[in-house]
Amino acid sequence: MKKVLIMMTLAATLIGCCAKKPHYESVDDYPVKQGSLAEMTYSPEQTTFSVWSPNADTVYLNLYADATTAEPLERLTMYHHKDGSWTKTVKGDLNGQFYTFQVVEPTSRWTLHETPGIFAKAVGVNGRRAAIIDMAATNPEGWSEDVRPAFSAAKEAIVYEMHHRDMSIHATSGIENKGKFVQWTEHGTKTAEGFSTGIDHLVELGVTHVQILPSYDYGSVDETRLSDNRYNWGYDPVNYNAPDGGYSTNPYDPATRIREMKQMVQALHKAGIRVILDVVYNHTFNVENSNFTQTCPDYFYRLHENGDLGNASGCGNETASERAMMRKFIIESCRYWIEEYHMDGFRFDLMGIHDVETMNQVRAMMDSIDPSLLLYGEGWAAGGPLYNGDSLAMKANMQKLPGIGAFCDDMRDALRGPFSDNNRGAFLVGEKGHEESIKFGLVGCIAHPEVDMTKVNYSKQAWTAQPTQCISYVSCHDDMMLTDRLKANKKLRPGELQKLSKLAQTAVLTSQGMPFLWCGEEIARDKKGVHNSYCSPDEINAIDWTLKAKNIDLFRYYQGLIALRKAHPAFHMGDADLVRQHVHFLPAQEGVVAWELNGEAVGDSWERIVVILNGQERSAQVALPEGVFHFACVDGKCPYYGERIAKESVLVSPQSAAILYMN
């Protein structure tokens, strides 16, 4: 009888709503929702629900006692508004209940099921139902006093990319809460040899920011079976605005995952480290069952004229950022992560799929909160987007995107070899002809009169307006580790791996761009040669912390370079005109890159600085500007504490870097 009554109610409501709704010729004609996209607003007296679905004939709100019970407590009809939204206010205290929306749209080519909506902020296990909670109750103790670590501008950033599980899952990490948000609240964790791990390792290293791989609710790991130890990077979004339960100590409790993610941010902030969230707005885990499709079919995706999905993401779909509500969603989602979780910036996955206007509006929103927040992404797509290329946030269009950065594959591949061929090396293994590409990266990919753009590998003209738009790096998560790459490029002699790693990071950390490191590079981590380890087991992805003891000299070199960069503004001038005026390249033989920085002009305590990179297997003699230079870095030591000086020229050891200064 209950089911019959429900069906009669549905039918009556359907008849009543159809006559009142406008007809739209195209999804482009849909109205834009006014105000916030918040879909659940709770108070002890009442909870208001709202979902945008302009083409629906009717929408139902289903209330559940928990995240898994089959039958709802209530199924309520929502009210339609001219801006395409549907709302319902329910009296009483619903705290602890769960909800879904059910859209009825007879014209859809998709089968529509229940959905937690597109903007669920709290979800139950596996994210199938949204939760009704008091968000203020999820704040950890002292959350209102949480402040961003002191930091003024992008030029000061040194970013460390990491995956929660990679950093802690190995038995040698000494971390109790392995693979969880709260691992970052653990201090004093050490290896058996007594070396710091976890958050203390990051503080010791000296980075200013951590970039966490996607940490919102994603689809490829079953949160009811975490004991299976399934691994994934998380580039398969489901609920963009709720933390993933796999990184919480209790995925069944919606508040736990929220509180613990906030505890992570709070702990890192207390340690002096800012937090960047990797966001993946360019595609969804799937289309048919995505929350976008289940609330408003076809609107949020780009389609070919025949209705087929675009696939610039390489994952079967691409979102349509240029549409007003998708743009609004991205901007409001980013704002939410900043305001609710105190995030300090974003890395946009496949940013080249998004349109320039959307990215500029995200930047403007961030500037209105705090101009020091970082925003950067991949300036490319995995395929051809279904949108005008001149209007996309591609690397070639970065000059249209002030305050937004992109990864520099020009210098990356000139150092270690092309992304497309794991076995081919470049400058680091002695291959000549890559010097101009490295120079281009060293000046932050700006137009510089001493860089011959005809010899740069991928770019024939400058693509940044300011050097801080260039993300300088040599490896990241979706690629071979630097260690694996070097092993694939040549048969390494004892100690050669460490030498070449030091040489590579000297280029990265003395670049005028924003330096970026991938977790474990500093202790010669490898991934057993696996290029794309997004779902590889822990045996591939976990960091073996015994490597820190074995490669402590390498770690100290990274640490020294980071401290050197922080201490000397000549390495991060932050302005294109200053770089053009005060960074000059010195004559050098093939396989060697040398340059001089005018420290005095930018207020550095070192009046003049010379940096030399020697990728050859023999020593290189490089003429110096007039004066007496002291060594800050030489023969694999940074800092170098000897009394050596150089006049007229310097002999740089094979496969190494030298940094000299005059004061």
XYZ file of C-alpha atoms in Angstrom:
663
model
C 0.000 0.000 0.000
C 2.884 2.390 0.857
C 4.431 1.930 -2.622
C 1.038 2.504 -4.299
C 0.534 5.759 -2.404
C 4.014 6.933 -3.330
C 3.435 6.187 -7.026
C 0.083 8.002 -6.951
C 1.772 11.005 -5.354
C 4.510 10.979 -7.990
C 2.005 10.801 -10.833
C -0.137 13.610 -9.438
C 2.853 15.838 -8.923
C 4.179 15.096 -12.417
C 0.867 16.158 -13.978
C 0.790 19.324 -11.876
C 4.348 20.426 -12.689
C 4.530 19.757 -16.409
C 2.102 22.500 -17.437
C 3.957 25.164 -15.453
C 7.458 24.554 -16.734
C 8.999 26.471 -19.657
C 10.285 24.616 -22.680
C 13.952 25.053 -23.684
C 15.161 24.494 -27.224
C 18.732 23.885 -26.071
C 20.758 23.429 -22.891
C 22.352 26.755 -23.781
C 18.984 28.385 -23.047
C 18.835 27.112 -19.468
C 18.591 29.853 -16.826
C 21.412 30.408 -14.336
C 20.704 29.720 -10.684
C 20.798 32.844 -8.577
C 22.864 32.969 -5.407
C 24.741 30.089 -3.855
C 24.901 26.551 -5.221
C 24.557 25.179 -1.669
C 22.165 22.244 -1.825
C 21.668 21.744 1.914
C 21.446 24.473 4.558
C 21.023 23.092 8.054
C 19.765 24.543 11.306
C 18.271 22.722 14.312
C 14.887 24.251 13.456
C 14.796 23.387 9.735
C 16.859 22.285 6.757
C 16.483 23.779 3.294
C 17.365 21.751 0.207
C 18.018 23.133 -3.278
C 19.098 21.585 -6.557
C 19.426 23.055 -10.050
C 17.675 21.049 -12.768
C 15.903 23.400 -15.196
C 14.633 20.792 -17.650
C 13.193 18.437 -15.025
C 9.473 17.788 -14.942
C 9.698 17.285 -11.213
C 12.306 16.616 -8.544
C 11.906 14.605 -5.355
C 13.826 14.855 -2.116
C 14.463 11.506 -0.446
C 15.334 11.482 3.261
C 17.094 8.463 4.785
C 17.969 7.391 8.291
C 21.458 6.335 7.206
C 23.720 5.922 4.176
C 22.756 2.336 3.295
C 19.119 1.576 4.231
C 17.103 0.899 1.085
C 13.793 2.644 1.826
C 13.597 6.387 2.505
C 11.953 7.796 5.595
C 10.185 10.308 3.358
C 9.934 11.195 -0.313
C 9.004 14.847 -0.729
C 8.129 16.890 -3.797
C 10.366 19.923 -4.370
C 9.187 23.298 -5.681
C 10.304 24.703 -9.025
C 11.701 28.243 -9.498
C 12.252 30.345 -12.604
C 16.056 30.145 -12.274
C 15.877 26.367 -12.801
C 16.280 25.448 -9.154
C 14.051 23.246 -7.035
C 13.758 23.777 -3.286
C 12.198 22.192 -0.229
C 12.340 23.236 3.434
C 11.770 20.541 6.044
C 10.931 21.550 9.594
C 12.620 19.942 12.582
C 16.162 18.840 13.411
C 17.387 16.492 10.660
C 20.993 16.342 11.866
C 22.436 12.893 11.142
C 20.012 11.986 8.351
C 20.954 11.513 4.686
C 19.358 12.733 1.496
C 19.287 12.327 -2.279
C 17.543 14.084 -5.141
C 15.569 12.223 -7.787
C 15.052 14.036 -11.072
C 12.261 13.139 -13.506
C 13.124 14.226 -17.045
C 11.408 12.158 -19.758
C 13.464 13.651 -22.600
C 16.806 12.420 -21.252
C 18.765 9.753 -23.115
C 20.183 8.670 -19.750
C 18.503 6.564 -17.083
C 18.176 8.897 -14.114
C 18.701 7.565 -10.609
C 19.047 9.137 -7.197
C 21.919 11.548 -6.706
C 23.459 13.429 -3.762
C 23.484 16.473 -6.059
C 26.431 18.269 -7.611
C 27.492 20.196 -4.496
C 27.255 17.731 -1.624
C 29.541 18.874 1.186
C 29.155 15.810 3.391
C 28.565 12.263 2.166
C 28.193 8.768 3.504
C 30.266 5.760 2.610
C 31.136 5.699 -1.110
C 29.414 9.052 -1.586
C 26.049 7.774 -2.821
C 24.031 9.830 -0.359
C 24.653 13.291 1.020
C 24.570 13.841 4.766
C 22.771 16.450 6.831
C 25.274 17.739 9.362
C 26.178 20.886 11.229
C 29.419 21.899 9.465
C 30.503 24.031 12.416
C 30.599 20.865 14.523
C 33.285 19.425 12.214
C 35.833 22.106 13.113
C 38.750 20.776 15.161
C 39.768 22.545 18.332
C 41.464 25.851 17.508
C 40.176 25.920 13.925
C 38.988 29.517 14.213
C 42.565 30.503 15.108
C 44.094 28.657 12.148
C 46.124 31.076 10.033
C 47.990 30.705 6.773
C 51.780 30.601 7.218
C 53.484 33.863 6.331
C 53.959 34.101 2.593
C 53.658 37.090 0.306
C 53.988 36.106 -3.345
C 54.240 33.222 -5.803
C 57.932 33.938 -6.353
C 58.651 32.617 -2.842
C 56.911 29.260 -3.324
C 58.659 25.884 -3.292
C 56.022 23.204 -3.899
C 56.191 19.546 -2.848
C 53.663 17.216 -4.490
C 52.616 14.198 -2.439
C 50.132 11.363 -2.103
C 48.873 10.552 1.396
C 49.411 6.818 0.996
C 52.841 7.048 -0.664
C 54.205 9.095 2.207
C 53.219 6.783 5.047
C 52.078 3.294 4.031
C 55.532 1.650 4.100
C 56.406 -0.055 7.377
C 59.572 2.043 7.626
C 57.656 5.345 7.889
C 57.060 5.019 11.616
C 53.647 6.613 11.086
C 50.633 5.161 12.888
C 47.757 6.508 10.774
C 49.071 5.222 7.477
C 47.461 6.718 4.384
C 45.129 8.938 6.414
C 44.618 12.683 6.658
C 45.596 12.608 10.333
C 49.043 11.205 9.591
C 50.027 14.879 9.232
C 49.229 15.513 12.892
C 51.884 12.996 13.994
C 55.193 14.505 15.059
C 58.355 12.683 16.043
C 57.931 9.879 13.496
C 61.261 8.379 12.490
C 62.888 5.539 10.616
C 64.754 2.807 12.466
C 67.927 4.747 11.656
C 66.549 7.818 13.443
C 65.691 9.975 10.415
C 62.515 12.065 10.399
C 59.519 11.082 8.277
C 56.087 12.583 7.659
C 55.442 16.192 8.568
C 58.804 16.551 10.337
C 60.558 15.486 7.126
C 58.763 18.235 5.193
C 59.725 20.848 7.771
C 63.323 19.628 7.703
C 63.379 19.792 3.907
C 62.146 23.387 3.951
C 59.364 23.463 1.337
C 56.751 26.223 1.580
C 53.766 24.338 0.121
C 52.543 20.782 -0.209
C 50.323 19.863 -3.141
C 48.123 16.937 -2.175
C 46.861 14.673 -4.924
C 43.050 14.698 -5.304
C 41.508 14.261 -1.863
C 37.810 14.800 -2.588
C 35.447 11.818 -2.848
C 36.490 9.727 -5.841
C 35.120 6.592 -7.412
C 37.725 3.876 -7.880
C 38.250 2.770 -4.270
C 35.405 1.001 -2.440
C 35.288 2.614 0.994
C 33.513 -0.453 2.422
C 36.517 -2.615 1.496
C 39.523 -0.517 2.529
C 41.210 -3.650 3.867
C 41.682 -4.651 0.211
C 44.356 -1.917 0.092
C 43.255 -0.667 -3.307
C 45.416 2.212 -4.528
C 44.485 5.148 -6.719
C 45.646 8.699 -7.326
C 42.045 9.953 -7.277
C 41.649 11.480 -10.739
C 38.139 9.998 -10.986
C 35.877 12.581 -9.332
C 32.467 11.770 -7.857
C 31.701 14.372 -5.171
C 33.950 17.374 -5.715
C 33.248 19.112 -2.417
C 33.518 16.343 0.168
C 36.727 14.656 1.347
C 37.347 11.066 0.336
C 36.471 8.514 2.996
C 39.458 6.329 2.174
C 41.742 8.896 3.788
C 39.632 9.093 6.963
C 39.699 6.770 9.954
C 35.949 6.153 9.578
C 34.480 6.433 6.048
C 30.987 5.681 7.395
C 30.848 8.880 9.438
C 30.490 11.977 7.215
C 31.798 14.326 9.911
C 34.959 12.311 10.546
C 36.392 12.732 7.059
C 35.690 16.482 7.158
C 37.168 17.014 10.620
C 40.265 14.966 9.839
C 40.967 16.813 6.600
C 40.754 20.070 8.508
C 43.124 18.642 11.124
C 45.582 17.902 8.318
C 45.478 21.489 7.053
C 45.695 22.842 10.580
C 48.757 20.704 11.394
C 50.573 21.687 8.213
C 49.800 25.360 8.813
C 51.179 25.117 12.349
C 54.327 23.596 10.838
C 54.690 26.610 8.517
C 53.556 24.811 5.356
C 50.703 25.893 3.081
C 48.394 23.380 1.380
C 47.452 23.191 -2.313
C 44.597 20.946 -3.436
C 44.789 19.109 -6.762
C 41.380 19.575 -8.435
C 39.937 17.696 -11.405
C 37.037 19.688 -12.795
C 37.808 18.717 -16.396
C 36.069 15.317 -16.365
C 34.075 12.932 -14.167
C 34.575 9.289 -13.164
C 31.858 8.367 -15.649
C 29.020 10.199 -17.369
C 25.858 8.138 -17.120
C 25.991 7.881 -13.323
C 27.721 11.174 -12.620
C 25.995 13.683 -10.368
C 26.123 16.193 -13.223
C 24.132 13.910 -15.522
C 21.753 12.781 -12.803
C 20.772 16.374 -11.999
C 20.896 18.014 -15.439
C 21.650 15.621 -18.324
C 24.113 16.734 -21.037
C 24.475 20.294 -19.770
C 27.811 19.985 -17.976
C 29.659 18.186 -20.799
C 30.875 19.116 -24.254
C 29.244 17.102 -27.012
C 29.872 16.584 -30.695
C 27.040 17.603 -33.016
C 25.888 13.978 -33.170
C 25.623 13.863 -29.369
C 28.810 11.903 -28.742
C 30.861 13.010 -25.795
C 34.046 14.997 -26.218
C 37.106 13.294 -24.757
C 39.898 15.820 -24.300
C 40.549 14.298 -20.872
C 41.284 10.843 -22.264
C 38.813 9.543 -19.670
C 35.715 9.409 -21.846
C 34.363 12.921 -21.337
C 35.228 16.593 -20.925
C 33.307 19.190 -18.977
C 32.029 22.450 -20.479
C 33.580 25.165 -18.304
C 32.339 27.875 -20.670
C 28.712 27.158 -19.735
C 27.476 29.517 -17.064
C 26.550 26.917 -14.458
C 29.691 24.820 -14.920
C 31.755 27.997 -14.576
C 29.754 28.962 -11.492
C 30.283 25.483 -10.076
C 34.078 25.593 -10.502
C 34.402 29.061 -8.990
C 32.093 28.333 -6.075
C 33.739 24.968 -5.413
C 37.183 26.579 -5.210
C 35.814 29.285 -2.928
C 34.304 26.612 -0.697
C 37.617 24.750 -0.297
C 39.342 28.012 0.602
C 36.742 29.188 3.093
C 35.707 25.904 4.713
C 39.043 24.025 4.617
C 41.492 26.955 4.531
C 43.171 25.693 1.355
C 46.004 27.874 0.080
C 45.738 27.223 -3.630
C 44.854 24.838 -6.424
C 46.550 22.747 -9.058
C 44.146 22.238 -11.997
C 44.360 18.870 -13.710
C 44.372 19.225 -17.531
C 43.758 22.948 -17.186
C 43.964 23.253 -20.977
C 40.437 21.829 -21.213
C 39.020 24.827 -19.341
C 38.345 28.165 -20.973
C 40.438 31.249 -20.243
C 37.535 33.273 -18.860
C 36.678 30.658 -16.242
C 40.276 30.406 -15.053
C 40.584 34.192 -14.867
C 37.405 34.375 -12.814
C 38.773 31.727 -10.434
C 41.911 33.857 -10.062
C 39.838 36.982 -9.431
C 37.824 35.197 -6.746
C 41.039 34.028 -5.063
C 42.530 37.529 -5.207
C 39.459 38.901 -3.461
C 40.208 36.541 -0.551
C 44.023 36.534 -0.500
C 46.254 37.401 -3.492
C 49.000 35.122 -2.144
C 46.925 32.004 -2.863
C 48.495 29.956 -5.653
C 46.780 28.855 -8.861
C 48.421 26.756 -11.573
C 47.771 23.692 -13.699
C 48.625 21.545 -16.657
C 48.660 23.786 -19.705
C 47.529 21.025 -22.025
C 44.824 18.412 -22.597
C 44.984 14.677 -23.308
C 43.168 15.222 -26.616
C 41.614 17.985 -28.696
C 38.932 19.840 -26.666
C 35.609 20.699 -28.305
C 36.204 24.420 -27.889
C 38.100 27.232 -29.560
C 41.808 26.661 -28.877
C 42.554 30.379 -28.626
C 40.148 30.574 -25.680
C 41.513 27.628 -23.692
C 43.906 27.710 -20.739
C 46.674 26.063 -22.742
C 50.351 26.780 -22.183
C 50.416 28.852 -25.377
C 47.733 31.160 -23.920
C 49.319 31.782 -20.517
C 49.886 35.445 -21.267
C 46.085 35.775 -21.213
C 46.057 34.255 -17.705
C 47.806 36.660 -15.311
C 48.528 35.186 -11.901
C 48.074 31.615 -13.135
C 50.936 29.187 -13.724
C 51.536 26.173 -15.955
C 54.000 23.299 -15.920
C 57.122 23.737 -18.023
C 57.689 20.649 -20.137
C 60.296 22.570 -22.167
C 62.965 22.456 -19.466
C 61.711 19.190 -17.967
C 62.300 17.233 -21.156
C 65.498 19.102 -21.985
C 66.904 17.883 -18.682
C 65.749 14.277 -18.559
C 64.322 13.383 -22.007
C 60.897 13.437 -23.695
C 57.708 12.348 -21.955
C 56.872 10.223 -24.981
C 60.012 8.070 -24.777
C 61.078 6.777 -21.369
C 64.342 5.388 -22.692
C 65.644 8.531 -24.320
C 67.772 10.877 -22.231
C 68.845 14.493 -22.627
C 71.143 16.978 -20.864
C 71.526 14.942 -17.667
C 73.042 11.993 -19.510
C 75.366 14.119 -21.610
C 73.238 14.635 -24.717
C 73.992 17.992 -26.348
C 71.631 20.450 -28.019
C 69.305 21.087 -25.079
C 70.976 24.191 -23.731
C 68.489 26.761 -25.109
C 65.491 24.849 -23.755
C 67.114 24.821 -20.329
C 67.897 28.535 -20.561
C 64.272 29.174 -21.474
C 63.119 27.358 -18.352
C 65.712 29.068 -16.182
C 64.319 32.526 -17.005
C 60.768 31.346 -16.334
C 59.733 30.987 -19.996
C 59.538 34.743 -20.509
C 60.813 36.531 -23.615
C 64.540 36.995 -22.983
C 66.957 38.435 -25.564
C 69.635 35.841 -24.773
C 67.450 32.782 -25.390
C 67.372 31.546 -28.998
C 63.749 30.461 -29.329
C 64.422 28.700 -32.633
C 66.329 26.077 -30.633
C 63.792 25.582 -27.825
C 62.237 22.132 -28.060
C 58.470 22.795 -27.850
C 57.958 26.562 -27.765
C 58.972 28.973 -30.488
C 57.896 32.003 -28.538
C 57.669 32.923 -24.879
C 54.490 31.697 -23.225
C 54.615 33.468 -19.861
C 54.252 37.153 -19.101
C 55.891 36.705 -15.687
C 58.419 34.064 -14.588
C 56.237 32.850 -11.708
C 53.788 31.487 -14.295
C 56.366 28.817 -15.106
C 56.305 25.699 -12.899
C 59.848 24.321 -13.011
C 60.153 20.593 -12.410
C 61.799 17.415 -13.579
C 59.228 14.796 -12.548
C 55.776 14.547 -10.991
C 53.202 11.890 -10.090
C 52.107 10.864 -13.600
C 55.521 10.108 -14.982
C 58.611 8.132 -14.172
C 60.379 9.112 -10.998
C 63.623 10.909 -11.793
C 65.435 7.872 -10.390
C 63.637 5.492 -12.761
C 64.159 7.807 -15.699
C 67.897 8.014 -15.153
C 68.146 4.249 -14.796
C 66.241 3.815 -18.064
C 68.454 6.337 -19.863
C 71.852 4.831 -19.135
C 73.769 2.252 -17.140
C 74.612 4.172 -14.016
C 77.946 3.927 -12.260
C 78.076 3.899 -8.435
C 77.147 7.341 -7.127
C 76.078 8.614 -10.547
C 72.368 8.548 -9.745
C 72.868 10.948 -6.856
C 75.122 13.216 -8.930
C 72.585 13.543 -11.722
C 69.695 14.082 -9.316
C 71.626 16.934 -7.694
C 72.361 18.431 -11.103
C 68.696 18.255 -12.148
C 67.376 19.908 -9.009
C 69.993 22.637 -9.161
C 68.348 23.713 -12.416
C 64.869 23.486 -10.890
C 65.699 25.334 -7.676
C 67.703 28.128 -9.311
C 65.095 28.726 -12.015
C 63.208 32.015 -11.953
C 60.050 29.922 -12.257
C 58.246 28.269 -9.348
C 60.140 25.106 -8.282
C 58.150 21.910 -7.891
C 59.305 18.585 -6.401
C 57.653 15.163 -6.392
C 57.663 13.321 -3.082
C 60.662 11.084 -2.581
C 62.913 12.658 -5.209
C 65.021 14.001 -2.374
C 65.908 10.469 -1.189
C 66.145 8.809 -4.652
C 62.785 7.038 -4.450
C 61.832 4.873 -7.409
C 58.620 3.245 -8.664
C 60.217 0.117 -10.140
C 60.205 1.761 -13.560
C 56.409 2.204 -13.724
C 55.484 5.345 -15.660
C 51.776 5.661 -14.846
C 51.330 4.137 -11.391
C 47.839 5.551 -10.759
C 46.477 2.181 -9.626
C 49.680 0.228 -9.001
C 49.998 -1.512 -5.630
C 51.858 -0.173 -2.628
C 54.895 -2.198 -3.644
C 55.303 0.274 -6.510
C 54.109 3.541 -4.972
C 55.132 3.415 -1.322
C 58.198 5.369 -0.218
C 60.739 3.096 1.440
C 62.098 5.411 4.123
C 65.295 3.423 4.550
C 66.359 5.330 1.426
C 66.758 8.448 3.529
C 69.661 6.922 5.460
C 71.183 5.542 2.256
C 70.855 8.879 0.453
C 71.223 11.377 3.272
C 73.854 13.277 1.303
C 71.343 13.736 -1.511
C 68.689 14.903 0.952
C 71.111 17.412 2.473
C 71.841 18.777 -1.002
C 68.130 19.337 -1.708
C 67.763 20.888 1.729
C 70.722 23.170 1.100
C 69.447 24.293 -2.299
C 66.025 25.125 -0.848
C 67.614 27.154 1.957
C 69.829 28.910 -0.594
C 66.863 29.853 -2.762
C 64.912 31.162 0.213
C 67.827 33.266 1.426
C 68.641 34.930 -1.894
C 66.054 36.960 -3.825
C 68.245 36.872 -6.939
C 66.952 33.318 -7.515
C 63.316 34.455 -7.427
C 63.123 37.968 -8.826
C 59.455 37.525 -9.661
C 59.350 40.121 -12.425
C 60.035 39.658 -16.135
C 61.742 43.009 -16.597
C 64.057 42.362 -13.650
C 64.970 38.964 -15.071
C 65.695 40.408 -18.521
C 67.880 43.117 -16.993
C 69.698 41.130 -14.335
C 70.003 37.516 -15.539
C 72.624 37.039 -18.264
C 74.034 33.878 -19.785
C 77.769 33.286 -19.967
C 79.657 31.721 -22.866
C 79.995 27.962 -22.331
C 80.751 24.831 -24.326
C 78.045 22.427 -25.502
C 76.550 20.429 -22.687
C 77.088 23.282 -20.216
C 74.764 26.121 -19.183
C 76.150 29.074 -17.204
C 74.549 32.331 -16.124
C 75.115 35.375 -13.949
C 72.606 37.067 -11.644
C 72.902 40.646 -10.433
C 72.015 40.216 -6.782
C 72.739 43.800 -5.800
C 69.999 45.056 -8.132
C 67.336 43.054 -6.276
C 68.556 43.626 -2.724
C 70.447 40.358 -2.345
C 73.309 40.127 0.158
C 75.346 38.573 -2.668
C 76.212 41.254 -5.194
C 76.836 38.861 -8.088
C 76.044 35.170 -8.476
C 77.166 32.656 -11.093
C 75.496 29.274 -11.606
C 76.948 26.577 -13.855
C 75.386 23.261 -14.895
C 77.725 20.696 -16.428
C 75.914 17.740 -17.971
C 79.050 16.284 -19.538
C 81.112 13.339 -18.300
C 84.205 15.509 -18.290
C 85.137 18.684 -16.452
C 84.181 22.022 -17.990
C 86.171 25.250 -17.812
C 83.941 28.327 -17.681
C 85.188 31.928 -17.792
C 83.932 34.116 -14.951
C 83.073 37.815 -14.888
C 85.737 40.034 -13.410
C 86.169 39.694 -9.657
C 86.780 37.194 -6.884
C 84.079 34.558 -6.373
C 83.438 32.285 -3.415
C 81.833 28.852 -3.660
C 78.347 28.274 -2.249
C 77.803 24.953 -3.994
C 80.383 22.731 -5.678
C 81.263 19.079 -6.214
C 77.894 17.870 -4.913
C 78.025 19.876 -1.688
C 75.396 22.503 -0.908
C 76.148 24.462 1.102
C 79.894 24.291 0.577
C 81.845 25.452 3.621
C 85.392 25.487 2.228
C 87.624 28.497 1.656
C 88.029 28.082 -2.096
C 87.850 31.108 -4.350
C 87.797 31.469 -8.120
C 89.136 34.186 -10.399
C 88.832 34.513 -14.160
C 87.515 30.960 -14.623
C 86.324 27.886 -12.773
C 86.688 24.180 -13.500
C 83.348 22.445 -12.878
C 83.439 18.720 -12.188
C 81.660 16.281 -14.530
C 77.889 15.916 -14.114
C 77.678 18.555 -11.432
C 76.721 22.130 -10.681
C 78.586 25.054 -9.171
C 77.132 28.144 -7.522
C 79.534 31.017 -6.840
C 79.002 34.448 -5.367
C 80.706 37.781 -4.824
C 79.847 40.032 -1.875
